Coordinates of C-alpha atoms in Angstrom, one line a residue:
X26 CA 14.8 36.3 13.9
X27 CA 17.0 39.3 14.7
X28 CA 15.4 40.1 17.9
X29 CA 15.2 36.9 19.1
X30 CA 19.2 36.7 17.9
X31 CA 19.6 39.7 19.8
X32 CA 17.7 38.9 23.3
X33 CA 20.0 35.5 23.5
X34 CA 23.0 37.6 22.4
X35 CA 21.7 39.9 25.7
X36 CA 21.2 37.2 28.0
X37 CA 24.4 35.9 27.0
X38 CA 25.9 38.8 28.4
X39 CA 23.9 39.3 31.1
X40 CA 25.1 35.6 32.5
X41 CA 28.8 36.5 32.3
X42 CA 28.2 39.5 33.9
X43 CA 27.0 38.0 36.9
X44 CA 28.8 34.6 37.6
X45 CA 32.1 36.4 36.2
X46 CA 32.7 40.1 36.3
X47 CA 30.1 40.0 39.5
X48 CA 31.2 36.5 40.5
X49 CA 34.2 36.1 40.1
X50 CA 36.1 39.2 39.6
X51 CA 34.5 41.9 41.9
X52 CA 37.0 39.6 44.8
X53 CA 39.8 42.1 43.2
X54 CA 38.3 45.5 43.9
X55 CA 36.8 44.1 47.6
X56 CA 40.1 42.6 48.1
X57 CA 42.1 45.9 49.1
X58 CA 38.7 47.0 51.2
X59 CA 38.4 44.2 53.5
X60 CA 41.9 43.9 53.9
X61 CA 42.0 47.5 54.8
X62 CA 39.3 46.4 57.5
X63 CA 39.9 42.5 58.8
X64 CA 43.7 43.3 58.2
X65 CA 44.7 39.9 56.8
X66 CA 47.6 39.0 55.0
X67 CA 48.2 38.5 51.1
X68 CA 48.5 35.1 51.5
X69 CA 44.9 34.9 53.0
X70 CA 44.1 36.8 50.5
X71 CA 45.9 34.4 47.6
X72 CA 44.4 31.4 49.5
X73 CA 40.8 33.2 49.3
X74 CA 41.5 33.4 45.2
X75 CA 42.8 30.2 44.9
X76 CA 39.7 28.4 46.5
X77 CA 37.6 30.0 44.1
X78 CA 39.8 29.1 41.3
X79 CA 39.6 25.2 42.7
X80 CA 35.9 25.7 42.5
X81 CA 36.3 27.3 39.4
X82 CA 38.8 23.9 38.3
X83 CA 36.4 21.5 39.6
X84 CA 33.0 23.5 37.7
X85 CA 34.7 23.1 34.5
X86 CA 36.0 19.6 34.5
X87 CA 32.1 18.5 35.7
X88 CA 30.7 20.7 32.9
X89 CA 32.8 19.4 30.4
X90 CA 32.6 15.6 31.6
X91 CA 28.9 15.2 32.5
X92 CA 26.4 15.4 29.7
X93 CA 24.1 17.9 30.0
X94 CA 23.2 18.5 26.5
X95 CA 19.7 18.0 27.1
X96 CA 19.8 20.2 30.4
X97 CA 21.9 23.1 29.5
X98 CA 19.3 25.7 30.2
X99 CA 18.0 24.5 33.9
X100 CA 21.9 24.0 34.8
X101 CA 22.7 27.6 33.9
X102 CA 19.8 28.8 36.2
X103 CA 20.6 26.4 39.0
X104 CA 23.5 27.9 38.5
X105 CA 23.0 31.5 38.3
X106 CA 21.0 31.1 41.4
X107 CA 24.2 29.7 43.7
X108 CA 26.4 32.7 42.2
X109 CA 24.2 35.3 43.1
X110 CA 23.4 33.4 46.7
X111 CA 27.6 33.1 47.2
X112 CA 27.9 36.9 46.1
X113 CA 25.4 37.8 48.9
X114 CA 26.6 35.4 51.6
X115 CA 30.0 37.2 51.7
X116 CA 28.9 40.3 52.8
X117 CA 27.2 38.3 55.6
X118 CA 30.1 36.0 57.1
X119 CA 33.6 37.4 58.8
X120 CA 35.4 33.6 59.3
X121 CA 38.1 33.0 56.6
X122 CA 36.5 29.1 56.6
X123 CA 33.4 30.1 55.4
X124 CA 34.8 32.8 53.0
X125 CA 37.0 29.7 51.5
X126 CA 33.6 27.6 51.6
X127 CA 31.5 30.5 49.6
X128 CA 34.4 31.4 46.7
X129 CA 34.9 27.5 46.3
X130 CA 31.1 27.5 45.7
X131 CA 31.4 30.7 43.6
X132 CA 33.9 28.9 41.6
X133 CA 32.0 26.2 40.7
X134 CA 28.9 27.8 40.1
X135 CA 30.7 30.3 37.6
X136 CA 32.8 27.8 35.5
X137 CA 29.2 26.1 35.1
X138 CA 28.1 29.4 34.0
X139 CA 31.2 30.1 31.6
X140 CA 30.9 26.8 30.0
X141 CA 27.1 26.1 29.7
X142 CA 26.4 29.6 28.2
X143 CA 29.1 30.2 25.8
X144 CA 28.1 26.3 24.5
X145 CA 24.5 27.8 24.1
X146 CA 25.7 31.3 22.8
X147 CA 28.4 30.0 20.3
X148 CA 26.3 27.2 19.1
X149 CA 23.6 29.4 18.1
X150 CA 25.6 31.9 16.6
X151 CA 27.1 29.1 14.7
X152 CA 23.5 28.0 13.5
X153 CA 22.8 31.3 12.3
X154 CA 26.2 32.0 11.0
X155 CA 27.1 34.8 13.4
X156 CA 30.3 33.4 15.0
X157 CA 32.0 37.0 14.7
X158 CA 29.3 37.5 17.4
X159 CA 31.0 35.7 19.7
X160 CA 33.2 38.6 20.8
X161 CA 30.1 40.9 22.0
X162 CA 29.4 37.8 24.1
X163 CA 32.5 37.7 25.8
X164 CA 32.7 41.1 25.9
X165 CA 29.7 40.4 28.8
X166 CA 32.9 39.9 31.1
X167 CA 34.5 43.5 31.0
X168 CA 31.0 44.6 31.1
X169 CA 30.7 43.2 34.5
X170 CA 33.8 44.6 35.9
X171 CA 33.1 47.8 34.8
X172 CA 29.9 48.0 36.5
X173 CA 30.7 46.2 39.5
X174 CA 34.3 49.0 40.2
X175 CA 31.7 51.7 39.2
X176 CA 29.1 50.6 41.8
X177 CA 31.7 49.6 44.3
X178 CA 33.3 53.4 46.0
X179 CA 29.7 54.8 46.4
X180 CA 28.4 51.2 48.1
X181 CA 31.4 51.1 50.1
X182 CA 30.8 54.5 51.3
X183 CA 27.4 54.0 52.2
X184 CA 27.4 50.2 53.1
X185 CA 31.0 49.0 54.0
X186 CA 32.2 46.0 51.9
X187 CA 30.0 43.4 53.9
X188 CA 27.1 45.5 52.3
X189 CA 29.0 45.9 48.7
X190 CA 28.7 42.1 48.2
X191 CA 25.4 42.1 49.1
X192 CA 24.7 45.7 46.7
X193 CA 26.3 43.4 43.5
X194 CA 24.5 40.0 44.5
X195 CA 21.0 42.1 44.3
X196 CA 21.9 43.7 40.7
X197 CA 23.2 40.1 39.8
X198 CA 19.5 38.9 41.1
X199 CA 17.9 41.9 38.9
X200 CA 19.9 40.8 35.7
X201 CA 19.1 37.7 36.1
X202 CA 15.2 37.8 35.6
X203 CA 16.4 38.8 32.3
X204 CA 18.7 35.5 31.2
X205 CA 15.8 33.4 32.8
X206 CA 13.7 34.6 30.0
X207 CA 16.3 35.4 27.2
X208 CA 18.8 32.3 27.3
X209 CA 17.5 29.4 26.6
X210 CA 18.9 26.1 24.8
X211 CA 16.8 26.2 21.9
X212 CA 18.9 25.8 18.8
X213 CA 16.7 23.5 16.3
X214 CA 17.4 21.8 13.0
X215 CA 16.0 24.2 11.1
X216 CA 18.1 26.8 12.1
X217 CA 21.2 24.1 11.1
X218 CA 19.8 23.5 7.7
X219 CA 21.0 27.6 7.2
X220 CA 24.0 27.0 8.0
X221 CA 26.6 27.7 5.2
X222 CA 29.6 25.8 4.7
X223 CA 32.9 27.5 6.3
X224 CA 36.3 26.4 5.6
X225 CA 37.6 26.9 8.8
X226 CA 41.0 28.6 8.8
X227 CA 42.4 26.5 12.2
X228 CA 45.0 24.3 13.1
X229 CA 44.0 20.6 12.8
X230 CA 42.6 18.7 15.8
X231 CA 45.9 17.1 16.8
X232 CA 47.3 20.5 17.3
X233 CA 45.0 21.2 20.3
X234 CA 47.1 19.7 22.9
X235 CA 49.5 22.3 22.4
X236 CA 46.5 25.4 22.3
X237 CA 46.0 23.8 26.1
X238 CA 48.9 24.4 27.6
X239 CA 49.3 27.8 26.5
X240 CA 45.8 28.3 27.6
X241 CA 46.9 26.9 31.1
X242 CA 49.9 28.8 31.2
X243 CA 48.1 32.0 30.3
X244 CA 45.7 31.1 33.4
X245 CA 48.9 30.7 35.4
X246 CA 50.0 34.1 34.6
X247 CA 47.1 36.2 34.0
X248 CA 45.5 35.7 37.7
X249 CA 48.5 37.6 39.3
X250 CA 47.6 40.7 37.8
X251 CA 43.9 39.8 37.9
X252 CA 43.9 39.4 41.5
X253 CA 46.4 41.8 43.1
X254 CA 45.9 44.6 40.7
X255 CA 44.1 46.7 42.9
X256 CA 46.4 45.9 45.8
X257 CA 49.3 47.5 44.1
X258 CA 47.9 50.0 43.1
X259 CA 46.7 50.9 46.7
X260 CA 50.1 51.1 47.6
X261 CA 51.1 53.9 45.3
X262 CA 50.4 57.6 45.9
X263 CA 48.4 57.8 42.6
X264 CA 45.9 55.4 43.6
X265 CA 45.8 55.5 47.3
X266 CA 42.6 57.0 47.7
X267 CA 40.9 55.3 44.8
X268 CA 42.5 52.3 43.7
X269 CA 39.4 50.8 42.1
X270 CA 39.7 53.1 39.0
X271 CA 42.4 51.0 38.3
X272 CA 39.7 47.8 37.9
X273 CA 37.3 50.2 36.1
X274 CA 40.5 50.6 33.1
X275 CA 40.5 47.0 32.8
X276 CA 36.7 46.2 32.9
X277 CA 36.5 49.8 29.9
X278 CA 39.6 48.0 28.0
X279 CA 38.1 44.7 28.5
X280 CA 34.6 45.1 27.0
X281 CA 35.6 46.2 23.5
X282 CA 38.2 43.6 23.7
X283 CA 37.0 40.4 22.7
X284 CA 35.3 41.8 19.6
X285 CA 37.9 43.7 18.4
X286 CA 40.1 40.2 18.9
X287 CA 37.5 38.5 17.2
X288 CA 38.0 40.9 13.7
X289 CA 41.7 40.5 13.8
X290 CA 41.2 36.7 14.0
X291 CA 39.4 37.0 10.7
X292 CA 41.9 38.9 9.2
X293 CA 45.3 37.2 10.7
X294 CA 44.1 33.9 11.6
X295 CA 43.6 33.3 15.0
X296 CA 46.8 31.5 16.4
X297 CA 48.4 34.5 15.3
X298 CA 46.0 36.8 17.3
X299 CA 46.5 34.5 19.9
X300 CA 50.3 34.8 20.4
X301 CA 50.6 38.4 19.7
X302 CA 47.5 38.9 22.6
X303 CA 49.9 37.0 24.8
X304 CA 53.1 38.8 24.2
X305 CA 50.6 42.1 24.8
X306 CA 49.8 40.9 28.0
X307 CA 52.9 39.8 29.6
X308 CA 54.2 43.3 28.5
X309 CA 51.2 44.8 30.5
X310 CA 51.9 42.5 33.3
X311 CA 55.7 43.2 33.7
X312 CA 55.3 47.1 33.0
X313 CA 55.0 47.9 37.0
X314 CA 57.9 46.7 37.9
X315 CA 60.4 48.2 36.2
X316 CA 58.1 51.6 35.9
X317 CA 55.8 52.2 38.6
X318 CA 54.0 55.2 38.3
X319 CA 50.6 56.6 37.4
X320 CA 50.8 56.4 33.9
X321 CA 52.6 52.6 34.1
X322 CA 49.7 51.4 36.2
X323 CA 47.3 53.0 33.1
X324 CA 48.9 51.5 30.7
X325 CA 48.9 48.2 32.5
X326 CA 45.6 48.0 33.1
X327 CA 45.1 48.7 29.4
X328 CA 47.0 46.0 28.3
X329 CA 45.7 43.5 31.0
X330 CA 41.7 44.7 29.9
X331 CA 42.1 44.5 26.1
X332 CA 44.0 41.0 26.3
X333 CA 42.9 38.5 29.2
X334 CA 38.9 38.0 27.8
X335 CA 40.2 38.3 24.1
X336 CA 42.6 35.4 24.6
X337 CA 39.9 33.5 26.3
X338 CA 37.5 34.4 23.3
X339 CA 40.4 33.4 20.6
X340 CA 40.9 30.0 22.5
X341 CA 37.5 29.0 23.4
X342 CA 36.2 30.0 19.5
X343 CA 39.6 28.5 18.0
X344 CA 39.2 25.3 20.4
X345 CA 35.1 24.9 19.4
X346 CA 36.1 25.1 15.3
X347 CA 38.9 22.5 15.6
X348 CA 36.3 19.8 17.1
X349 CA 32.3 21.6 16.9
X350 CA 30.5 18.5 17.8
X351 CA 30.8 18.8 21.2
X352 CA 31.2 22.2 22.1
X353 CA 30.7 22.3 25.9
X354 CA 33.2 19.1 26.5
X355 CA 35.8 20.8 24.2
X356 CA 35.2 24.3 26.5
X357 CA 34.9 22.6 29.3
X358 CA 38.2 20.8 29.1
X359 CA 40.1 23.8 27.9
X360 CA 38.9 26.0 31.2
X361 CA 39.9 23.1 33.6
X362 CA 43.1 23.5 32.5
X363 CA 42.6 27.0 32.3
X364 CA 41.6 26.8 36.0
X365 CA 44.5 24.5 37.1
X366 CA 46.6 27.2 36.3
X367 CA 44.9 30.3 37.9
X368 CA 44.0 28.3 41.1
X369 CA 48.2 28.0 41.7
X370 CA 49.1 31.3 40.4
X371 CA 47.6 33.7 43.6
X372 CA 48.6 31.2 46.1
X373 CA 52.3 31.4 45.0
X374 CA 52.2 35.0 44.1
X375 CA 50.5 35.7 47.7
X376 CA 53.0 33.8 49.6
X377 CA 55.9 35.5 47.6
X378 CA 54.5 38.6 48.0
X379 CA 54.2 38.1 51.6
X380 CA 57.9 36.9 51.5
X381 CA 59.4 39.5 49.7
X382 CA 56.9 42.6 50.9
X383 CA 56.4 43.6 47.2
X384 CA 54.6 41.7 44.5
X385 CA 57.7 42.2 41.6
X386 CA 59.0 38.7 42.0
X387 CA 55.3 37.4 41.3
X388 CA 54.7 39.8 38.4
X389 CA 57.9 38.9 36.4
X390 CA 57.3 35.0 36.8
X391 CA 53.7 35.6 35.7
X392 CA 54.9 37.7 32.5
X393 CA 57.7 34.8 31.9
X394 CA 54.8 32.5 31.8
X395 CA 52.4 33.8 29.6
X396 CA 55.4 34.4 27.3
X397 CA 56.5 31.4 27.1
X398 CA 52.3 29.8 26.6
X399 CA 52.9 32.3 23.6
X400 CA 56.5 30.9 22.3
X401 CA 54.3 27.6 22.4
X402 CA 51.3 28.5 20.1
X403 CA 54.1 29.5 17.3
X404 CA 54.4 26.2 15.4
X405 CA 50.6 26.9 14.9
X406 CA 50.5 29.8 12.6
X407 CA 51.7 27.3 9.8
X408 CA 48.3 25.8 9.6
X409 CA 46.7 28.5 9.4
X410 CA 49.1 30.1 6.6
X411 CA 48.3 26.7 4.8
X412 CA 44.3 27.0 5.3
X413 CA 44.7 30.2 4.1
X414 CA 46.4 29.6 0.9
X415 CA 44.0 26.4 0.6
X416 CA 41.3 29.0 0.8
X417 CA 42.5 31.2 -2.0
X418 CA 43.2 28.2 -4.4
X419 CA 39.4 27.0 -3.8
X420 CA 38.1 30.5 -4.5

């Protein structure tokens, strides 16, 4: 049993990996690269994000609405396989149609991903009452970015960034032999019948509404910094000459992240976690523009790394407790609105950025916003204060 716990736990990973940190987010690190290159503007380059965050929108809302209960595993693969193929067709195409085509495609493949294997991962965890697990799982995300900004200088030097995309689609092809085999939909009664009675310290149901628009505010805000942070930091002296190191904090602050966010949930409740992860991150967001220096852009990333996969943990776990019997519509319906928000966010902050030659504008609305999706989870700690003093009566 713990083996077997373990290898899903691994494939788990391995998924996010690919269709995110590979996926989705190596786009950030590449960005600067082929800009540097094809010499296109930032609002290309916002359009470029945006259509992958469209995909991204339209992969959740058909994950969430069709039901694939029974088919959970063969989607993921189908899945995998058109993330790893989009990965690889980017390094092969130079027209700014088909790079729109291939990220919308991305998109979609990756919210499948997202949604499909954290309803597989959590569910089982919850079968074998391992839900505090849940934070290694999306900790698969930082994992990715890490290894995709560490991989990315020395394939650049030797391949340019046509052959980078290719370089990560080939490790995202290696990794996943791996899910094939380790992932698979398989959660049986018997493994329910262990399952011991929690009194789950959340918010009732009818409070969800309100964890939704935070969560679609914080995909609003977040996607500034996770798109352009490389681009700013190209255009310091610091990080000139290797801007990526910048991706590589936030993929080494990310992977701990959601497991650390996952413990403090346990202890504080996790509407509290949630709001004080958001005020964390619109701190890390703002902090370049009104200090921009080496250590600012540190501590940014930082901030940015150990907060924007531990809110999506927090919300995604918080969101499955509040209503568990159907755990990839609840997921799927909370990353749709989720994706509404990061698919406007680096369109406008591209075109401003474009319009005002600096991305400060952008970076203080996106701070304001995540601020204020944190001002809104407030009227939610009271539950929990309340399923917490329930607890202690019943005990």
């Amino acid at each position: 049993m713990k083996k077997q716990s373990f290898l899903f736990l691994i494939g788990g990973i391995f998924s996010l990996i690919i269709a995110m940190g590979i996926g989705r987010f190596a786009y950030t690190p590449l960005l600067p690269l082929m800009q540097k290159d094809l010499s296109f503007s930032n609002a290309v380059a916002g359009y470029l994000a945006s259509s992958n965050y469209a995909g991204y929108l339209l992969g959740a809302i058909l994950a969430g609405a069709i039901p694939l209960k029974q088919y959970r595993t063969i989607s993921l693969r189908i899945s995998l396989i058109v993330s790893i193929f989009t990965t690889a067709l980017m390094g092969l195409a130079y027209s700014h149609l088909l790079w729109y085509v291939l990220r919308f495609l991305s998109g979609l493949a990756s919210a499948f991903v997202f949604v499909l294997a954290s309803g597989i991962v959590l569910d089982k965890l919850a079968a074998r009452n391992k839900t505090n697990w849940s934070g290694l799982f999306y900790g698969g995300v930082g994992c990715g970015i890490f290894l995709s900004s560490l991989l990315i200088p020395s394939l650049n030097h030797s391949f340019q960034w046509e052959g980078t995309w290719i370089g990560l689609a080939a490790l995202s092809g290696i990794l996943a032999c791996f899910v094939w085999f380790w992932l698979t939909d398989t959660t049986n009664i018997v493994e329910m019948k262990h399952k011991q009675k929690i009194f789950a310290q959340v918010p009732p149901t009818k409070w969800l509404p309100w964890l939704t628009i935070a969560y679609g505010l914080e995909g609003l805000g977040y996607i500034v910094t996770g798109t352009f942070i490389v681009s700013i930091a190209e255009k310091t002296s610091a990080f000139h000459s290797d801007a990526t190191l910048v991706w590589m904090i936030v993929g080494v602050a990310a992977i701990p992240s959601c497991f650390i966010w996952s413990l403090l949930a346990k202890k504080w409740g996790y509407v509290t976690s949630l709001v004080l992860a958001m005020i964390l991150q619109s701190l890390g967001i703002v902090m370049p523009v009104f200090w921009m220096s080496q250590m600012s852009l540190v501590i940014s990333s930082l901030l940015f790394g150990a907060t924007f996969m531990g809110i999506t943990t927090l919300a995604t776990t918080l969101a499955r407790q509040m209503n568990p019997s159907n755990s990839s519509r609840i997921i799927g319906n909370l990353t749709a609105i989720y994706a509404i928000g990061q698919m406007i966010g680096p369109t406008i902050a591209g075109v401003l950025s474009s319009f005002t030659q600096d991305f400060n504008a952008a970076l203080i609305g996106a701070a304001s916003v995540v601020l204020v999706g944190a001002g809104l989870l407030l009227n939610g700690i009271q539950f929990e204060r309340k399923a917490n003093v329930k607890n202690s009566s019943i005990h």
